[in-house]
Short mmCIF file of C-alpha atoms in Angstrom, two decimals:
data_model
loop_
_atom_site.label_atom_id
_atom_site.label_comp_id
_atom_site.label_asym_id
_atom_site.label_seq_id
_atom_site.Cartn_x
_atom_site.Cartn_y
_atom_site.Cartn_z
CA UNK A 1 100.07 88.83 99.28
CA UNK A 2 97.48 90.78 97.33
CA UNK A 3 95.36 90.07 94.24
CA UNK A 4 96.68 90.81 90.78
CA UNK A 5 96.61 94.56 90.23
CA UNK A 6 97.08 96.86 87.29
CA UNK A 7 99.92 99.09 88.47
CA UNK A 8 102.26 99.71 85.53
CA UNK A 9 105.86 98.59 85.79
CA UNK A 10 108.60 101.23 85.61
CA UNK A 11 109.69 102.19 82.13
CA UNK A 12 111.91 99.49 80.66
CA UNK A 13 115.38 100.22 79.32
CA UNK A 14 115.59 100.82 75.58
CA UNK A 15 116.81 97.26 75.10
CA UNK A 16 114.78 94.38 76.49
CA UNK A 17 117.36 91.76 75.62
CA UNK A 18 117.99 89.21 78.33
CA UNK A 19 120.68 90.49 80.68
CA UNK A 20 123.15 88.34 82.53
CA UNK A 21 124.95 91.10 84.43
CA UNK A 22 123.89 92.16 87.89
CA UNK A 23 122.50 88.85 89.14
CA UNK A 24 124.74 88.34 92.14
CA UNK A 25 124.77 84.84 93.67
CA UNK A 26 124.78 84.90 97.45
CA UNK A 27 125.15 82.29 100.15
CA UNK A 28 121.62 80.88 100.35
CA UNK A 29 119.78 84.11 101.09
CA UNK A 30 116.67 82.11 101.87
CA UNK A 31 118.25 80.29 104.82
CA UNK A 32 115.74 79.63 107.58
CA UNK A 33 117.94 81.09 110.31
CA UNK A 34 117.60 84.84 110.89
CA UNK A 35 120.50 87.05 109.88
CA UNK A 36 122.98 87.80 112.69
CA UNK A 37 123.50 91.34 111.33
CA UNK A 38 122.80 93.84 114.15
CA UNK A 39 119.92 96.30 113.74
CA UNK A 40 119.55 99.81 115.20
CA UNK A 41 117.88 100.25 118.57
CA UNK A 42 114.10 100.27 118.29
CA UNK A 43 114.08 98.36 115.00
CA UNK A 44 112.82 94.75 115.03
CA UNK A 45 115.37 92.10 114.13
CA UNK A 46 114.62 89.14 111.88
CA UNK A 47 114.64 86.97 115.01
CA UNK A 48 111.96 89.16 116.60
CA UNK A 49 109.81 89.01 113.48
CA UNK A 50 110.27 85.25 113.34
CA UNK A 51 109.23 84.90 116.99
CA UNK A 52 106.20 87.11 116.35
CA UNK A 53 104.90 85.12 113.36
CA UNK A 54 105.41 81.84 115.22
CA UNK A 55 103.55 83.15 118.26
CA UNK A 56 100.72 84.58 116.17
CA UNK A 57 100.39 81.42 114.07
CA UNK A 58 99.97 79.44 117.29
CA UNK A 59 97.12 81.74 118.45
CA UNK A 60 94.27 79.61 117.17
CA UNK A 61 91.61 82.03 118.43
CA UNK A 62 93.08 84.93 116.46
CA UNK A 63 93.74 82.86 113.34
CA UNK A 64 90.16 81.57 113.37
CA UNK A 65 88.84 85.14 112.92
CA UNK A 66 90.14 85.15 109.34
CA UNK A 67 87.27 84.43 106.94
CA UNK A 68 88.03 81.73 104.37
CA UNK A 69 86.89 82.19 100.78
CA UNK A 70 87.06 79.23 98.37
CA UNK A 71 87.40 81.65 95.45
CA UNK A 72 90.48 83.60 96.55
CA UNK A 73 92.86 84.65 99.27
CA UNK A 74 91.66 86.73 102.21
CA UNK A 75 93.73 88.59 104.78
CA UNK A 76 93.74 90.61 107.99
CA UNK A 77 96.35 93.29 108.70
CA UNK A 78 97.98 93.36 112.14
CA UNK A 79 100.42 95.63 113.93
CA UNK A 80 103.73 93.81 114.20
CA UNK A 81 106.52 94.45 116.72
CA UNK A 82 108.39 97.78 116.79
CA UNK A 83 106.62 99.41 113.87
CA UNK A 84 106.55 96.40 111.55
CA UNK A 85 103.43 95.34 109.67
CA UNK A 86 101.93 91.88 109.76
CA UNK A 87 99.25 89.92 107.95
CA UNK A 88 97.24 86.74 108.45
CA UNK A 89 96.56 85.32 104.98
CA UNK A 90 94.40 82.44 103.77
CA UNK A 91 95.27 80.32 100.75
CA UNK A 92 92.48 78.34 99.07
CA UNK A 93 93.60 75.14 97.34
CA UNK A 94 95.70 75.83 94.27
CA UNK A 95 96.36 79.53 94.93
CA UNK A 96 99.70 81.30 95.06
CA UNK A 97 101.48 84.63 94.87
CA UNK A 98 103.57 84.39 91.73
CA UNK A 99 107.18 85.59 91.85
CA UNK A 100 107.70 88.82 93.78
CA UNK A 101 109.98 90.71 96.15
CA UNK A 102 109.22 92.95 99.14
CA UNK A 103 110.59 96.30 98.02
CA UNK A 104 113.63 96.14 100.29
CA UNK A 105 111.84 95.03 103.47
CA UNK A 106 112.98 91.97 105.42
CA UNK A 107 110.62 89.69 107.27
CA UNK A 108 109.38 86.28 108.31
CA UNK A 109 106.38 84.05 107.84
CA UNK A 110 104.88 81.01 109.53
CA UNK A 111 102.28 78.48 108.45
CA UNK A 112 99.34 78.34 110.85
CA UNK A 113 97.37 75.64 109.04
CA UNK A 114 97.73 73.42 106.01
CA UNK A 115 101.04 73.51 104.12
CA UNK A 116 102.76 75.98 101.78
CA UNK A 117 105.39 75.47 99.10
CA UNK A 118 108.01 78.22 98.73
CA UNK A 119 110.30 78.58 95.72
CA UNK A 120 112.96 81.26 96.09
CA UNK A 121 116.16 82.58 94.55
CA UNK A 122 119.54 82.49 96.28
CA UNK A 123 120.59 85.55 94.29
CA UNK A 124 120.54 89.30 94.78
CA UNK A 125 118.80 91.01 91.87
CA UNK A 126 119.41 94.61 90.81
CA UNK A 127 116.42 96.72 91.88
CA UNK A 128 116.18 98.87 88.76
CA UNK A 129 117.46 99.37 85.22
CA UNK A 130 116.26 96.07 83.77
CA UNK A 131 113.20 94.38 82.31
CA UNK A 132 114.44 90.80 81.83
CA UNK A 133 117.24 88.85 83.49
CA UNK A 134 118.68 85.40 82.87
CA UNK A 135 119.22 83.56 86.13
CA UNK A 136 122.39 81.58 86.74
CA UNK A 137 122.23 77.85 87.38
CA UNK A 138 121.98 76.75 90.99
CA UNK A 139 120.09 79.75 92.40
CA UNK A 140 116.76 77.98 92.90
CA UNK A 141 115.69 76.89 96.38
CA UNK A 142 112.59 74.93 97.41
CA UNK A 143 111.02 74.58 100.82
CA UNK A 144 107.77 73.13 102.12
CA UNK A 145 106.38 74.69 105.28
CA UNK A 146 103.90 72.48 107.12
CA UNK A 147 101.69 73.79 109.90
CA UNK A 148 103.92 75.25 112.62
CA UNK A 149 106.94 75.77 110.34
CA UNK A 150 108.41 79.25 109.96
CA UNK A 151 111.29 81.05 108.24
CA UNK A 152 112.90 84.47 108.10
CA UNK A 153 114.24 86.22 105.00
CA UNK A 154 116.38 89.21 104.12
CA UNK A 155 115.67 92.45 102.31
CA UNK A 156 116.63 91.10 98.86
CA UNK A 157 114.41 88.02 99.00
CA UNK A 158 112.59 87.00 95.79
CA UNK A 159 110.14 84.12 96.02
CA UNK A 160 106.75 82.66 95.23
CA UNK A 161 104.48 80.87 97.70
CA UNK A 162 101.76 78.34 96.81
CA UNK A 163 99.18 76.09 98.39
CA UNK A 164 99.52 72.92 96.33
CA UNK A 165 96.75 71.04 98.10
CA UNK A 166 93.74 69.99 96.05
CA UNK A 167 91.32 70.27 98.96
CA UNK A 168 92.76 71.99 102.06
CA UNK A 169 93.01 75.69 102.84
CA UNK A 170 96.32 76.93 104.20
CA UNK A 171 96.74 79.90 106.56
CA UNK A 172 99.94 81.82 107.24
CA UNK A 173 101.23 84.81 109.22
CA UNK A 174 103.69 87.30 107.67
CA UNK A 175 105.62 90.25 109.15
CA UNK A 176 107.76 92.87 107.38
CA UNK A 177 110.04 95.73 108.35
CA UNK A 178 109.92 98.40 107.29
CA UNK A 179 106.23 98.19 106.31
CA UNK A 180 106.16 97.22 102.65
CA UNK A 181 106.95 100.29 100.50
CA UNK A 182 106.18 98.34 97.31
CA UNK A 183 106.22 94.87 95.79
CA UNK A 184 107.72 94.04 92.42
CA UNK A 185 105.90 91.30 90.50
CA UNK A 186 107.79 89.01 88.13
CA UNK A 187 106.96 86.34 85.59
CA UNK A 188 109.34 83.50 84.86
CA UNK A 189 109.95 81.28 81.85
CA UNK A 190 112.76 78.81 82.49
CA UNK A 191 115.80 80.83 83.54
CA UNK A 192 114.36 84.14 82.34
CA UNK A 193 112.81 86.44 84.94
CA UNK A 194 110.77 89.40 83.72
CA UNK A 195 109.62 92.43 85.71
CA UNK A 196 105.88 92.78 85.10
CA UNK A 197 104.56 95.42 87.48
CA UNK A 198 105.09 97.30 90.71
CA UNK A 199 102.39 97.42 93.40
CA UNK A 200 102.10 100.20 96.02
CA UNK A 201 100.63 99.87 99.54
CA UNK A 202 97.38 101.67 98.71
CA UNK A 203 96.59 98.87 96.29
CA UNK A 204 96.46 96.11 98.88
CA UNK A 205 95.50 97.86 102.12
#
């Protein structure tokens, strides 16, 4: 969601050998349908976040206030429902996020214009104590979200999002709860995922 930043990653364990323990396969954690798990009163559900991003993405007047920059992504922060945070983000042709998670927040996003490609992992990663992990076979998921498409995701979601168009900007709306406490950035070579850095809110707000 934000440009590349220089926040250092947490100290790595003494051994940086590829680990295979702790990568827990789950039942398609990137399913488009919101989780049916109940949430406390006053806390937005995934369904509410999904409805919000769909509604906001359809607000052409609001979306048009986002300035488009051919050199990089731009964004506007919004107040989401029930204390969540939301963003309208532009994606120039060929740009993307790289692999990342959302620091334990769940959320939803919708494409308001153009199309986005999402690659994600149907696996629950350990949140600390590792530097590199070897992913099991069969955990990769792919999804293309054309204008008007939307999806929700859980608190353990790891993905990357890209605009693969050669000529067309894409625009999307994202909402998270709780507001993002951090984002972990990863690099990937084949089945090996490596923790590269951790970003804090003050670095993208």
